[in-house]
PDB file of C-alpha atoms in Angstrom:
ATOM      1  CA  UNK A   1      -0.084   0.132   0.114  1.00 58.00           C
ATOM      2  CA  UNK A   2       1.414   3.571  -0.978  1.00 61.00           C
ATOM      3  CA  UNK A   3       1.619   5.728   1.894  1.00 62.00           C
ATOM      4  CA  UNK A   4       0.164   9.200   1.481  1.00 54.00           C
ATOM      5  CA  UNK A   5      -0.721  12.619   1.815  1.00 55.00           C
ATOM      6  CA  UNK A   6      -4.098  13.177   1.078  1.00 60.00           C
ATOM      7  CA  UNK A   7      -3.554  17.261   1.212  1.00 61.00           C
ATOM      8  CA  UNK A   8      -0.826  17.405  -0.995  1.00 65.00           C
ATOM      9  CA  UNK A   9      -2.921  18.036  -4.140  1.00 60.00           C
ATOM     10  CA  UNK A  10       0.182  18.902  -6.569  1.00 64.00           C
ATOM     11  CA  UNK A  11       1.832  15.435  -5.383  1.00 64.00           C
ATOM     12  CA  UNK A  12      -0.775  13.897  -6.286  1.00 59.00           C
ATOM     13  CA  UNK A  13      -1.452  15.534  -9.649  1.00 61.00           C
ATOM     14  CA  UNK A  14       2.005  15.244 -11.118  1.00 61.00           C
ATOM     15  CA  UNK A  15       3.392  12.675  -9.387  1.00 64.00           C
ATOM     16  CA  UNK A  16       3.335   9.238 -12.310  1.00 58.00           C
ATOM     17  CA  UNK A  17       3.834   6.621  -9.957  1.00 59.00           C
ATOM     18  CA  UNK A  18       4.360   3.462 -11.410  1.00 53.00           C
ATOM     19  CA  UNK A  19       1.141   1.573 -10.483  1.00 52.00           C
ATOM     20  CA  UNK A  20      -0.598   4.937 -12.342  1.00 72.00           C
ATOM     21  CA  UNK A  21      -3.153   3.628 -14.075  1.00 82.00           C
ATOM     22  CA  UNK A  22      -1.492   6.364 -16.783  1.00 82.00           C
ATOM     23  CA  UNK A  23       1.028   4.383 -17.201  1.00 83.00           C
ATOM     24  CA  UNK A  24      -1.091   0.988 -17.718  1.00 85.00           C
ATOM     25  CA  UNK A  25      -3.219   2.375 -20.070  1.00 90.00           C
ATOM     26  CA  UNK A  26      -0.422   3.780 -22.086  1.00 91.00           C
ATOM     27  CA  UNK A  27      -0.111   0.770 -24.722  1.00 92.00           C
ATOM     28  CA  UNK A  28      -4.175   1.332 -25.312  1.00 93.00           C
ATOM     29  CA  UNK A  29      -4.160   5.810 -25.218  1.00 93.00           C
ATOM     30  CA  UNK A  30      -1.959   5.419 -28.564  1.00 94.00           C
ATOM     31  CA  UNK A  31      -3.417   3.215 -30.472  1.00 94.00           C
ATOM     32  CA  UNK A  32      -6.551   5.120 -29.707  1.00 94.00           C
ATOM     33  CA  UNK A  33      -5.001   8.029 -30.596  1.00 94.00           C
ATOM     34  CA  UNK A  34      -3.888   6.767 -33.826  1.00 95.00           C
ATOM     35  CA  UNK A  35      -7.328   5.676 -34.327  1.00 94.00           C
ATOM     36  CA  UNK A  36      -9.088   8.445 -33.660  1.00 93.00           C
ATOM     37  CA  UNK A  37      -6.645  10.860 -35.373  1.00 95.00           C
ATOM     38  CA  UNK A  38      -7.360   8.617 -38.617  1.00 94.00           C
ATOM     39  CA  UNK A  39     -11.215   8.365 -38.410  1.00 91.00           C
ATOM     40  CA  UNK A  40     -10.617  12.048 -38.492  1.00 90.00           C
ATOM     41  CA  UNK A  41      -8.942  12.688 -41.338  1.00 90.00           C
ATOM     42  CA  UNK A  42     -11.290  10.473 -42.913  1.00 89.00           C
ATOM     43  CA  UNK A  43     -14.141  12.444 -42.057  1.00 83.00           C
ATOM     44  CA  UNK A  44     -12.071  16.274 -42.928  1.00 80.00           C
ATOM     45  CA  UNK A  45      -9.703  15.150 -45.467  1.00 79.00           C
ATOM     46  CA  UNK A  46     -10.717  12.307 -47.272  1.00 77.00           C
ATOM     47  CA  UNK A  47     -14.296  11.785 -47.853  1.00 73.00           C
ATOM     48  CA  UNK A  48     -15.270  15.226 -47.189  1.00 73.00           C
ATOM     49  CA  UNK A  49     -18.549  14.444 -45.302  1.00 69.00           C
ATOM     50  CA  UNK A  50     -21.179  17.404 -45.258  1.00 67.00           C
ATOM     51  CA  UNK A  51     -22.516  18.369 -41.749  1.00 64.00           C
ATOM     52  CA  UNK A  52     -25.723  17.466 -42.418  1.00 66.00           C
ATOM     53  CA  UNK A  53     -24.694  13.821 -42.423  1.00 67.00           C
ATOM     54  CA  UNK A  54     -25.905  11.167 -40.611  1.00 67.00           C
ATOM     55  CA  UNK A  55     -22.579  10.496 -38.360  1.00 65.00           C
ATOM     56  CA  UNK A  56     -23.092  13.847 -36.947  1.00 66.00           C
ATOM     57  CA  UNK A  57     -25.469  12.711 -34.471  1.00 69.00           C
ATOM     58  CA  UNK A  58     -23.282   9.984 -33.252  1.00 71.00           C
ATOM     59  CA  UNK A  59     -22.768  12.541 -29.953  1.00 73.00           C
ATOM     60  CA  UNK A  60     -26.702  12.638 -29.303  1.00 76.00           C
ATOM     61  CA  UNK A  61     -26.075   8.715 -28.689  1.00 79.00           C
ATOM     62  CA  UNK A  62     -23.124   9.419 -26.208  1.00 80.00           C
ATOM     63  CA  UNK A  63     -25.036  12.251 -24.735  1.00 80.00           C
ATOM     64  CA  UNK A  64     -27.810   9.852 -23.702  1.00 80.00           C
ATOM     65  CA  UNK A  65     -25.917   6.423 -22.768  1.00 85.00           C
ATOM     66  CA  UNK A  66     -22.706   8.881 -20.692  1.00 84.00           C
ATOM     67  CA  UNK A  67     -25.334   8.426 -17.403  1.00 85.00           C
ATOM     68  CA  UNK A  68     -25.826   4.745 -18.203  1.00 87.00           C
ATOM     69  CA  UNK A  69     -21.967   4.344 -18.380  1.00 89.00           C
ATOM     70  CA  UNK A  70     -21.212   6.583 -15.044  1.00 87.00           C
ATOM     71  CA  UNK A  71     -23.766   4.583 -13.112  1.00 88.00           C
ATOM     72  CA  UNK A  72     -22.058   1.466 -13.996  1.00 89.00           C
ATOM     73  CA  UNK A  73     -19.211   2.885 -13.435  1.00 90.00           C
ATOM     74  CA  UNK A  74     -20.288   3.962  -9.632  1.00 89.00           C
ATOM     75  CA  UNK A  75     -21.536   1.085  -8.864  1.00 89.00           C
ATOM     76  CA  UNK A  76     -18.875  -0.544 -10.405  1.00 90.00           C
ATOM     77  CA  UNK A  77     -15.747   1.050  -8.504  1.00 91.00           C
ATOM     78  CA  UNK A  78     -18.660   1.205  -5.045  1.00 92.00           C
ATOM     79  CA  UNK A  79     -18.857  -2.466  -5.315  1.00 91.00           C
ATOM     80  CA  UNK A  80     -14.547  -3.190  -5.795  1.00 93.00           C
ATOM     81  CA  UNK A  81     -14.233  -0.560  -2.263  1.00 94.00           C
ATOM     82  CA  UNK A  82     -16.745  -2.597  -0.299  1.00 95.00           C
ATOM     83  CA  UNK A  83     -14.670  -5.811  -1.135  1.00 95.00           C
ATOM     84  CA  UNK A  84     -11.599  -3.640  -0.366  1.00 95.00           C
ATOM     85  CA  UNK A  85     -12.678  -2.216   3.375  1.00 96.00           C
ATOM     86  CA  UNK A  86     -14.286  -5.713   4.289  1.00 96.00           C
ATOM     87  CA  UNK A  87     -11.217  -7.426   4.137  1.00 96.00           C
ATOM     88  CA  UNK A  88      -9.390  -4.069   5.961  1.00 96.00           C
ATOM     89  CA  UNK A  89     -11.561  -4.537   9.169  1.00 97.00           C
ATOM     90  CA  UNK A  90     -11.014  -8.513   8.060  1.00 97.00           C
ATOM     91  CA  UNK A  91      -8.018  -8.095   9.294  1.00 97.00           C
ATOM     92  CA  UNK A  92      -7.918  -5.163  11.861  1.00 96.00           C
ATOM     93  CA  UNK A  93     -10.531  -7.608  13.945  1.00 97.00           C
ATOM     94  CA  UNK A  94      -6.891  -9.833  13.342  1.00 97.00           C
ATOM     95  CA  UNK A  95      -4.939  -8.059  14.962  1.00 97.00           C
ATOM     96  CA  UNK A  96      -7.397  -7.306  17.975  1.00 96.00           C
ATOM     97  CA  UNK A  97      -7.988 -11.292  18.335  1.00 96.00           C
ATOM     98  CA  UNK A  98      -4.330 -11.648  17.866  1.00 96.00           C
ATOM     99  CA  UNK A  99      -3.583  -8.945  20.992  1.00 96.00           C
ATOM    100  CA  UNK A 100      -7.172 -10.812  23.008  1.00 96.00           C
ATOM    101  CA  UNK A 101      -5.698 -13.564  22.645  1.00 96.00           C
ATOM    102  CA  UNK A 102      -1.925 -13.267  23.904  1.00 95.00           C
ATOM    103  CA  UNK A 103      -3.602 -10.083  26.752  1.00 94.00           C
ATOM    104  CA  UNK A 104      -5.358 -13.587  27.900  1.00 94.00           C
ATOM    105  CA  UNK A 105      -2.645 -15.880  27.900  1.00 94.00           C
ATOM    106  CA  UNK A 106      -0.209 -14.001  29.744  1.00 93.00           C
ATOM    107  CA  UNK A 107      -2.703 -13.911  32.224  1.00 91.00           C
ATOM    108  CA  UNK A 108      -3.321 -17.615  32.452  1.00 92.00           C
ATOM    109  CA  UNK A 109      -0.127 -18.965  31.790  1.00 91.00           C
ATOM    110  CA  UNK A 110       2.374 -17.834  34.856  1.00 87.00           C
ATOM    111  CA  UNK A 111       6.368 -17.907  34.318  1.00 87.00           C
ATOM    112  CA  UNK A 112       6.602 -20.805  35.046  1.00 89.00           C
ATOM    113  CA  UNK A 113       4.497 -22.036  32.189  1.00 91.00           C
ATOM    114  CA  UNK A 114       7.648 -20.588  29.718  1.00 90.00           C
ATOM    115  CA  UNK A 115       7.464 -23.236  27.246  1.00 92.00           C
ATOM    116  CA  UNK A 116       3.684 -22.571  26.567  1.00 93.00           C
ATOM    117  CA  UNK A 117       4.101 -19.146  26.599  1.00 93.00           C
ATOM    118  CA  UNK A 118       6.807 -19.341  23.611  1.00 94.00           C
ATOM    119  CA  UNK A 119       4.684 -21.622  22.324  1.00 95.00           C
ATOM    120  CA  UNK A 120       1.528 -18.770  21.742  1.00 96.00           C
ATOM    121  CA  UNK A 121       4.310 -15.657  21.293  1.00 95.00           C
ATOM    122  CA  UNK A 122       5.599 -17.484  18.109  1.00 95.00           C
ATOM    123  CA  UNK A 123       2.188 -18.896  16.733  1.00 96.00           C
ATOM    124  CA  UNK A 124      -0.125 -16.883  16.969  1.00 96.00           C
ATOM    125  CA  UNK A 125       2.321 -13.902  14.926  1.00 96.00           C
ATOM    126  CA  UNK A 126       2.266 -16.929  12.735  1.00 96.00           C
ATOM    127  CA  UNK A 127      -0.941 -17.302  11.654  1.00 97.00           C
ATOM    128  CA  UNK A 128      -1.282 -13.843  10.580  1.00 96.00           C
ATOM    129  CA  UNK A 129       1.792 -14.600   8.740  1.00 96.00           C
ATOM    130  CA  UNK A 130       0.839 -17.611   7.184  1.00 96.00           C
ATOM    131  CA  UNK A 131      -2.718 -16.065   6.270  1.00 96.00           C
ATOM    132  CA  UNK A 132      -1.351 -13.835   3.988  1.00 96.00           C
ATOM    133  CA  UNK A 133       1.365 -16.226   2.482  1.00 95.00           C
ATOM    134  CA  UNK A 134      -1.948 -18.237   1.942  1.00 95.00           C
ATOM    135  CA  UNK A 135      -3.594 -15.251   1.034  1.00 95.00           C
ATOM    136  CA  UNK A 136      -1.606 -14.636  -1.566  1.00 94.00           C
ATOM    137  CA  UNK A 137      -1.096 -18.611  -3.051  1.00 92.00           C
ATOM    138  CA  UNK A 138       2.614 -18.890  -1.781  1.00 90.00           C
ATOM    139  CA  UNK A 139       5.278 -19.299   1.551  1.00 90.00           C
ATOM    140  CA  UNK A 140       7.547 -17.980   3.045  1.00 90.00           C
ATOM    141  CA  UNK A 141       9.478 -20.384   5.519  1.00 90.00           C
ATOM    142  CA  UNK A 142      11.583 -17.121   6.824  1.00 92.00           C
ATOM    143  CA  UNK A 143       8.530 -15.572   8.503  1.00 92.00           C
ATOM    144  CA  UNK A 144       7.294 -18.803  10.233  1.00 94.00           C
ATOM    145  CA  UNK A 145       9.245 -19.115  14.031  1.00 92.00           C
ATOM    146  CA  UNK A 146      10.131 -22.307  15.509  1.00 93.00           C
ATOM    147  CA  UNK A 147       8.937 -23.043  18.883  1.00 92.00           C
ATOM    148  CA  UNK A 148      10.280 -26.306  21.027  1.00 91.00           C
ATOM    149  CA  UNK A 149       6.747 -27.417  20.909  1.00 92.00           C
ATOM    150  CA  UNK A 150       5.797 -26.728  16.706  1.00 94.00           C
ATOM    151  CA  UNK A 151       8.295 -27.259  14.235  1.00 93.00           C
ATOM    152  CA  UNK A 152       8.820 -25.703  10.384  1.00 91.00           C
ATOM    153  CA  UNK A 153       9.029 -29.783   9.181  1.00 91.00           C
ATOM    154  CA  UNK A 154       5.332 -30.679  10.772  1.00 92.00           C
ATOM    155  CA  UNK A 155       3.933 -28.324   7.951  1.00 93.00           C
ATOM    156  CA  UNK A 156       2.286 -30.360   4.940  1.00 92.00           C
ATOM    157  CA  UNK A 157       3.280 -27.611   2.274  1.00 87.00           C
ATOM    158  CA  UNK A 158       0.523 -28.519   0.080  1.00 88.00           C
ATOM    159  CA  UNK A 159      -2.383 -28.614   2.773  1.00 91.00           C
ATOM    160  CA  UNK A 160      -4.361 -25.862   3.752  1.00 94.00           C
ATOM    161  CA  UNK A 161      -1.396 -24.058   6.406  1.00 95.00           C
ATOM    162  CA  UNK A 162      -3.618 -21.378   8.300  1.00 96.00           C
ATOM    163  CA  UNK A 163      -5.536 -23.907   8.980  1.00 95.00           C
ATOM    164  CA  UNK A 164      -2.403 -26.198  10.400  1.00 96.00           C
ATOM    165  CA  UNK A 165      -1.159 -23.265  12.735  1.00 96.00           C
ATOM    166  CA  UNK A 166      -5.179 -22.287  13.808  1.00 96.00           C
ATOM    167  CA  UNK A 167      -5.481 -26.344  14.984  1.00 95.00           C
ATOM    168  CA  UNK A 168      -2.305 -26.532  16.538  1.00 95.00           C
ATOM    169  CA  UNK A 169      -3.261 -23.968  19.030  1.00 96.00           C
ATOM    170  CA  UNK A 170      -6.058 -24.896  19.568  1.00 95.00           C
ATOM    171  CA  UNK A 171      -4.449 -28.568  20.400  1.00 95.00           C
ATOM    172  CA  UNK A 172      -2.381 -26.499  22.726  1.00 95.00           C
ATOM    173  CA  UNK A 173      -4.966 -25.096  24.388  1.00 95.00           C
ATOM    174  CA  UNK A 174      -6.564 -28.391  25.001  1.00 94.00           C
ATOM    175  CA  UNK A 175      -3.451 -29.585  26.739  1.00 94.00           C
ATOM    176  CA  UNK A 176      -2.979 -28.026  28.998  1.00 94.00           C
ATOM    177  CA  UNK A 177      -6.718 -27.916  30.382  1.00 93.00           C
ATOM    178  CA  UNK A 178      -6.747 -31.996  30.148  1.00 93.00           C
ATOM    179  CA  UNK A 179      -3.183 -30.781  32.611  1.00 93.00           C
ATOM    180  CA  UNK A 180      -4.783 -28.745  35.040  1.00 92.00           C
ATOM    181  CA  UNK A 181      -3.267 -25.941  34.327  1.00 93.00           C
ATOM    182  CA  UNK A 182      -6.466 -24.133  32.336  1.00 92.00           C
ATOM    183  CA  UNK A 183     -10.015 -24.314  33.997  1.00 91.00           C
ATOM    184  CA  UNK A 184     -13.040 -25.733  32.004  1.00 89.00           C
ATOM    185  CA  UNK A 185     -13.798 -22.145  32.352  1.00 90.00           C
ATOM    186  CA  UNK A 186     -10.677 -21.127  30.717  1.00 91.00           C
ATOM    187  CA  UNK A 187     -11.531 -22.669  27.742  1.00 90.00           C
ATOM    188  CA  UNK A 188     -15.271 -20.624  27.292  1.00 91.00           C
ATOM    189  CA  UNK A 189     -12.721 -17.097  27.739  1.00 92.00           C
ATOM    190  CA  UNK A 190     -11.153 -18.363  24.974  1.00 94.00           C
ATOM    191  CA  UNK A 191     -12.903 -19.515  22.414  1.00 93.00           C
ATOM    192  CA  UNK A 192     -13.917 -16.493  20.925  1.00 93.00           C
ATOM    193  CA  UNK A 193     -10.229 -15.585  20.190  1.00 94.00           C
ATOM    194  CA  UNK A 194      -9.472 -19.166  19.390  1.00 94.00           C
ATOM    195  CA  UNK A 195     -13.000 -19.553  16.545  1.00 95.00           C
ATOM    196  CA  UNK A 196     -12.056 -16.165  14.989  1.00 95.00           C
ATOM    197  CA  UNK A 197      -8.859 -16.880  14.225  1.00 96.00           C
ATOM    198  CA  UNK A 198     -10.711 -19.453  11.127  1.00 96.00           C
ATOM    199  CA  UNK A 199     -13.603 -16.934  10.939  1.00 97.00           C
ATOM    200  CA  UNK A 200     -11.115 -14.221   9.192  1.00 97.00           C
ATOM    201  CA  UNK A 201      -9.610 -17.046   7.297  1.00 97.00           C
ATOM    202  CA  UNK A 202     -12.682 -17.990   6.099  1.00 96.00           C
ATOM    203  CA  UNK A 203     -13.930 -14.111   4.795  1.00 96.00           C
ATOM    204  CA  UNK A 204     -10.314 -13.500   3.641  1.00 96.00           C
ATOM    205  CA  UNK A 205     -11.147 -16.499   1.350  1.00 96.00           C
ATOM    206  CA  UNK A 206     -14.527 -15.251   0.295  1.00 96.00           C
ATOM    207  CA  UNK A 207     -13.241 -12.057  -0.562  1.00 95.00           C
ATOM    208  CA  UNK A 208     -10.515 -14.072  -2.913  1.00 94.00           C
ATOM    209  CA  UNK A 209     -11.803 -16.803  -4.594  1.00 93.00           C
ATOM    210  CA  UNK A 210     -15.579 -14.811  -5.672  1.00 91.00           C
ATOM    211  CA  UNK A 211     -14.152 -12.410  -8.342  1.00 87.00           C
ATOM    212  CA  UNK A 212     -16.345  -9.584  -9.783  1.00 87.00           C
ATOM    213  CA  UNK A 213     -19.286 -11.914 -12.295  1.00 87.00           C
ATOM    214  CA  UNK A 214     -17.297 -12.265 -15.627  1.00 87.00           C
ATOM    215  CA  UNK A 215     -20.465 -11.656 -17.540  1.00 88.00           C
ATOM    216  CA  UNK A 216     -20.804  -8.461 -15.850  1.00 87.00           C
ATOM    217  CA  UNK A 217     -16.705  -6.853 -16.046  1.00 86.00           C
ATOM    218  CA  UNK A 218     -16.964  -8.553 -19.813  1.00 90.00           C
ATOM    219  CA  UNK A 219     -19.422  -5.795 -20.233  1.00 91.00           C
ATOM    220  CA  UNK A 220     -18.624  -2.495 -18.759  1.00 91.00           C
ATOM    221  CA  UNK A 221     -15.440  -3.246 -20.635  1.00 91.00           C
ATOM    222  CA  UNK A 222     -17.518  -3.694 -23.986  1.00 92.00           C
ATOM    223  CA  UNK A 223     -19.528  -0.658 -22.997  1.00 91.00           C
ATOM    224  CA  UNK A 224     -16.350   1.521 -23.123  1.00 92.00           C
ATOM    225  CA  UNK A 225     -15.139   0.538 -25.884  1.00 91.00           C
ATOM    226  CA  UNK A 226     -17.707   1.048 -28.001  1.00 91.00           C
ATOM    227  CA  UNK A 227     -18.785   4.270 -26.635  1.00 91.00           C
ATOM    228  CA  UNK A 228     -14.834   5.920 -26.728  1.00 91.00           C
ATOM    229  CA  UNK A 229     -14.132   4.576 -30.485  1.00 90.00           C
ATOM    230  CA  UNK A 230     -17.738   6.083 -31.184  1.00 88.00           C
ATOM    231  CA  UNK A 231     -16.724   9.234 -30.051  1.00 88.00           C
ATOM    232  CA  UNK A 232     -15.321  10.935 -32.951  1.00 89.00           C
ATOM    233  CA  UNK A 233     -17.761   9.895 -35.862  1.00 84.00           C
ATOM    234  CA  UNK A 234     -19.919  12.258 -33.935  1.00 79.00           C
ATOM    235  CA  UNK A 235     -17.744  15.066 -32.750  1.00 84.00           C
ATOM    236  CA  UNK A 236     -15.129  15.600 -35.428  1.00 84.00           C
ATOM    237  CA  UNK A 237     -17.458  17.977 -37.773  1.00 79.00           C
ATOM    238  CA  UNK A 238     -17.419  20.690 -34.504  1.00 78.00           C
ATOM    239  CA  UNK A 239     -13.741  19.581 -33.174  1.00 83.00           C
ATOM    240  CA  UNK A 240     -12.423  18.229 -36.247  1.00 84.00           C
ATOM    241  CA  UNK A 241      -8.566  16.870 -34.535  1.00 89.00           C
ATOM    242  CA  UNK A 242      -9.503  18.008 -30.643  1.00 91.00           C
ATOM    243  CA  UNK A 243     -11.853  15.223 -30.990  1.00 90.00           C
ATOM    244  CA  UNK A 244      -8.322  12.959 -30.606  1.00 93.00           C
ATOM    245  CA  UNK A 245      -7.972  14.428 -27.083  1.00 93.00           C
ATOM    246  CA  UNK A 246     -11.578  14.179 -26.107  1.00 91.00           C
ATOM    247  CA  UNK A 247     -11.629  10.115 -27.124  1.00 92.00           C
ATOM    248  CA  UNK A 248      -8.138   9.951 -25.358  1.00 94.00           C
ATOM    249  CA  UNK A 249      -9.129  11.911 -21.526  1.00 94.00           C
ATOM    250  CA  UNK A 250     -12.784   9.714 -22.191  1.00 93.00           C
ATOM    251  CA  UNK A 251     -11.311   7.353 -22.242  1.00 94.00           C
ATOM    252  CA  UNK A 252      -8.480   7.797 -20.057  1.00 93.00           C
ATOM    253  CA  UNK A 253     -11.464   8.758 -17.036  1.00 92.00           C
ATOM    254  CA  UNK A 254     -13.481   5.579 -17.646  1.00 92.00           C
ATOM    255  CA  UNK A 255     -10.840   2.707 -18.482  1.00 92.00           C
ATOM    256  CA  UNK A 256      -9.318   4.776 -14.886  1.00 91.00           C
ATOM    257  CA  UNK A 257     -12.030   3.625 -12.670  1.00 91.00           C
ATOM    258  CA  UNK A 258     -12.726   0.327 -14.368  1.00 91.00           C
ATOM    259  CA  UNK A 259      -8.515  -0.961 -13.903  1.00 90.00           C
ATOM    260  CA  UNK A 260      -8.795   0.575 -10.157  1.00 90.00           C
ATOM    261  CA  UNK A 261     -12.138  -1.463  -9.642  1.00 91.00           C
ATOM    262  CA  UNK A 262     -10.211  -4.316 -10.660  1.00 89.00           C
ATOM    263  CA  UNK A 263      -7.048  -4.052  -8.387  1.00 88.00           C
ATOM    264  CA  UNK A 264      -8.827  -3.843  -5.183  1.00 91.00           C
ATOM    265  CA  UNK A 265     -11.479  -5.875  -5.605  1.00 92.00           C
ATOM    266  CA  UNK A 266      -8.855  -8.890  -4.500  1.00 92.00           C
ATOM    267  CA  UNK A 267      -6.857  -6.588  -2.309  1.00 94.00           C
ATOM    268  CA  UNK A 268      -4.718  -9.843  -0.553  1.00 94.00           C
ATOM    269  CA  UNK A 269      -2.215  -9.447  -3.268  1.00 90.00           C
ATOM    270  CA  UNK A 270       1.162  -7.740  -3.970  1.00 88.00           C
ATOM    271  CA  UNK A 271      -0.126  -4.234  -5.608  1.00 85.00           C
ATOM    272  CA  UNK A 272       0.048  -0.564  -4.762  1.00 81.00           C
ATOM    273  CA  UNK A 273      -3.056  -0.247  -3.461  1.00 85.00           C
ATOM    274  CA  UNK A 274      -4.135  -4.150  -1.724  1.00 90.00           C
ATOM    275  CA  UNK A 275      -3.950  -3.966   1.713  1.00 92.00           C
ATOM    276  CA  UNK A 276      -0.242  -2.942   4.067  1.00 92.00           C
ATOM    277  CA  UNK A 277      -0.549  -6.545   5.252  1.00 94.00           C
ATOM    278  CA  UNK A 278       3.261  -6.802   5.887  1.00 94.00           C
ATOM    279  CA  UNK A 279       2.686  -4.347   8.516  1.00 94.00           C
ATOM    280  CA  UNK A 280      -0.068  -5.675  10.279  1.00 96.00           C
ATOM    281  CA  UNK A 281       1.377  -8.921  10.755  1.00 96.00           C
ATOM    282  CA  UNK A 282       4.450  -7.399  11.813  1.00 95.00           C
ATOM    283  CA  UNK A 283       2.849  -5.329  14.512  1.00 96.00           C
ATOM    284  CA  UNK A 284       0.855  -8.211  15.458  1.00 96.00           C
ATOM    285  CA  UNK A 285       3.747 -10.164  15.484  1.00 96.00           C
ATOM    286  CA  UNK A 286       5.446  -7.274  17.890  1.00 95.00           C
ATOM    287  CA  UNK A 287       2.509  -6.548  20.132  1.00 94.00           C
ATOM    288  CA  UNK A 288       2.403 -10.566  21.038  1.00 95.00           C
ATOM    289  CA  UNK A 289       5.991 -10.690  22.199  1.00 93.00           C
ATOM    290  CA  UNK A 290       5.658  -8.464  24.498  1.00 92.00           C
ATOM    291  CA  UNK A 291       2.677  -9.182  25.737  1.00 90.00           C
ATOM    292  CA  UNK A 292       4.381 -12.762  25.985  1.00 90.00           C
ATOM    293  CA  UNK A 293       7.719 -12.309  26.166  1.00 81.00           C
ATOM    294  CA  UNK A 294      10.841 -10.635  27.600  1.00 55.00           C
ATOM    295  CA  UNK A 295      12.766 -10.443  24.441  1.00 46.00           C
ATOM    296  CA  UNK A 296      12.011  -7.162  21.652  1.00 42.00           C
ATOM    297  CA  UNK A 297      10.434  -8.357  19.392  1.00 47.00           C
ATOM    298  CA  UNK A 298      11.841  -8.672  15.526  1.00 51.00           C
ATOM    299  CA  UNK A 299      11.129  -7.074  12.645  1.00 55.00           C
ATOM    300  CA  UNK A 300      10.352  -9.381   9.949  1.00 57.00           C
ATOM    301  CA  UNK A 301      10.225  -7.364   7.134  1.00 54.00           C
ATOM    302  CA  UNK A 302      14.045  -6.970   7.499  1.00 48.00           C
ATOM    303  CA  UNK A 303      15.377 -11.372   6.869  1.00 49.00           C
TER     304      UNK A 303
END
């Protein structure tokens, strides 16, 4: 995610980042410019079509369809942003869930249970890192912290890694209860956070695995394409070669909204506008370690 100051207007206007839609759309914009210039040349300079040509009425069609396409794009961007914001709320819930579990474990387990405290201090952040990588279809060994009770080789890489870690955490809590270290009522206290891990994971998977329906996305792209390539047909009579600039500008605005919506509808990847999952995972790691260990936490982004 790109950090930025929303009040810096000039920075936003003149700064072209790698994720800027102008860079993404530049090849299509250049091709559309050539096409539009060719159409204007045919109408004005080659065929010399009269001002009363039926093609002149195409601009009226664009006026009518402009409202329709704007409503479609508003719905498209709102839907994509809702998915992005829901993803952010889920990761915020994961932060709270991890901290609350660490707080409760810190009070329920005394210093004499150092091995179990070490386990929870490592495995709670491990779940966050594993969820991040799971949503990206990847796994980084350096982000996994081993403990005396759970080693890296105990994970089955081809299976659901966040589920394995959540199962190990619940299994350790159950073992402590069987040993009499935790009372049955303590299980009720911890159950909300233990269940919350997989609830959050399932909700993130729902967003990640359910894209916008293909027919809907395809229809918007076709609509934008047809709308923009017909602009020179109607405006060449009144604007001549200025219609090229109008065509390019309208396409840039409409296509940029679609490109932005495509990027943020799955907010768990590595795009510039996706969620700052690495920072969130490191914050969980620091918070949990401060609660359960006396050692200063290690920032895993530097590994």
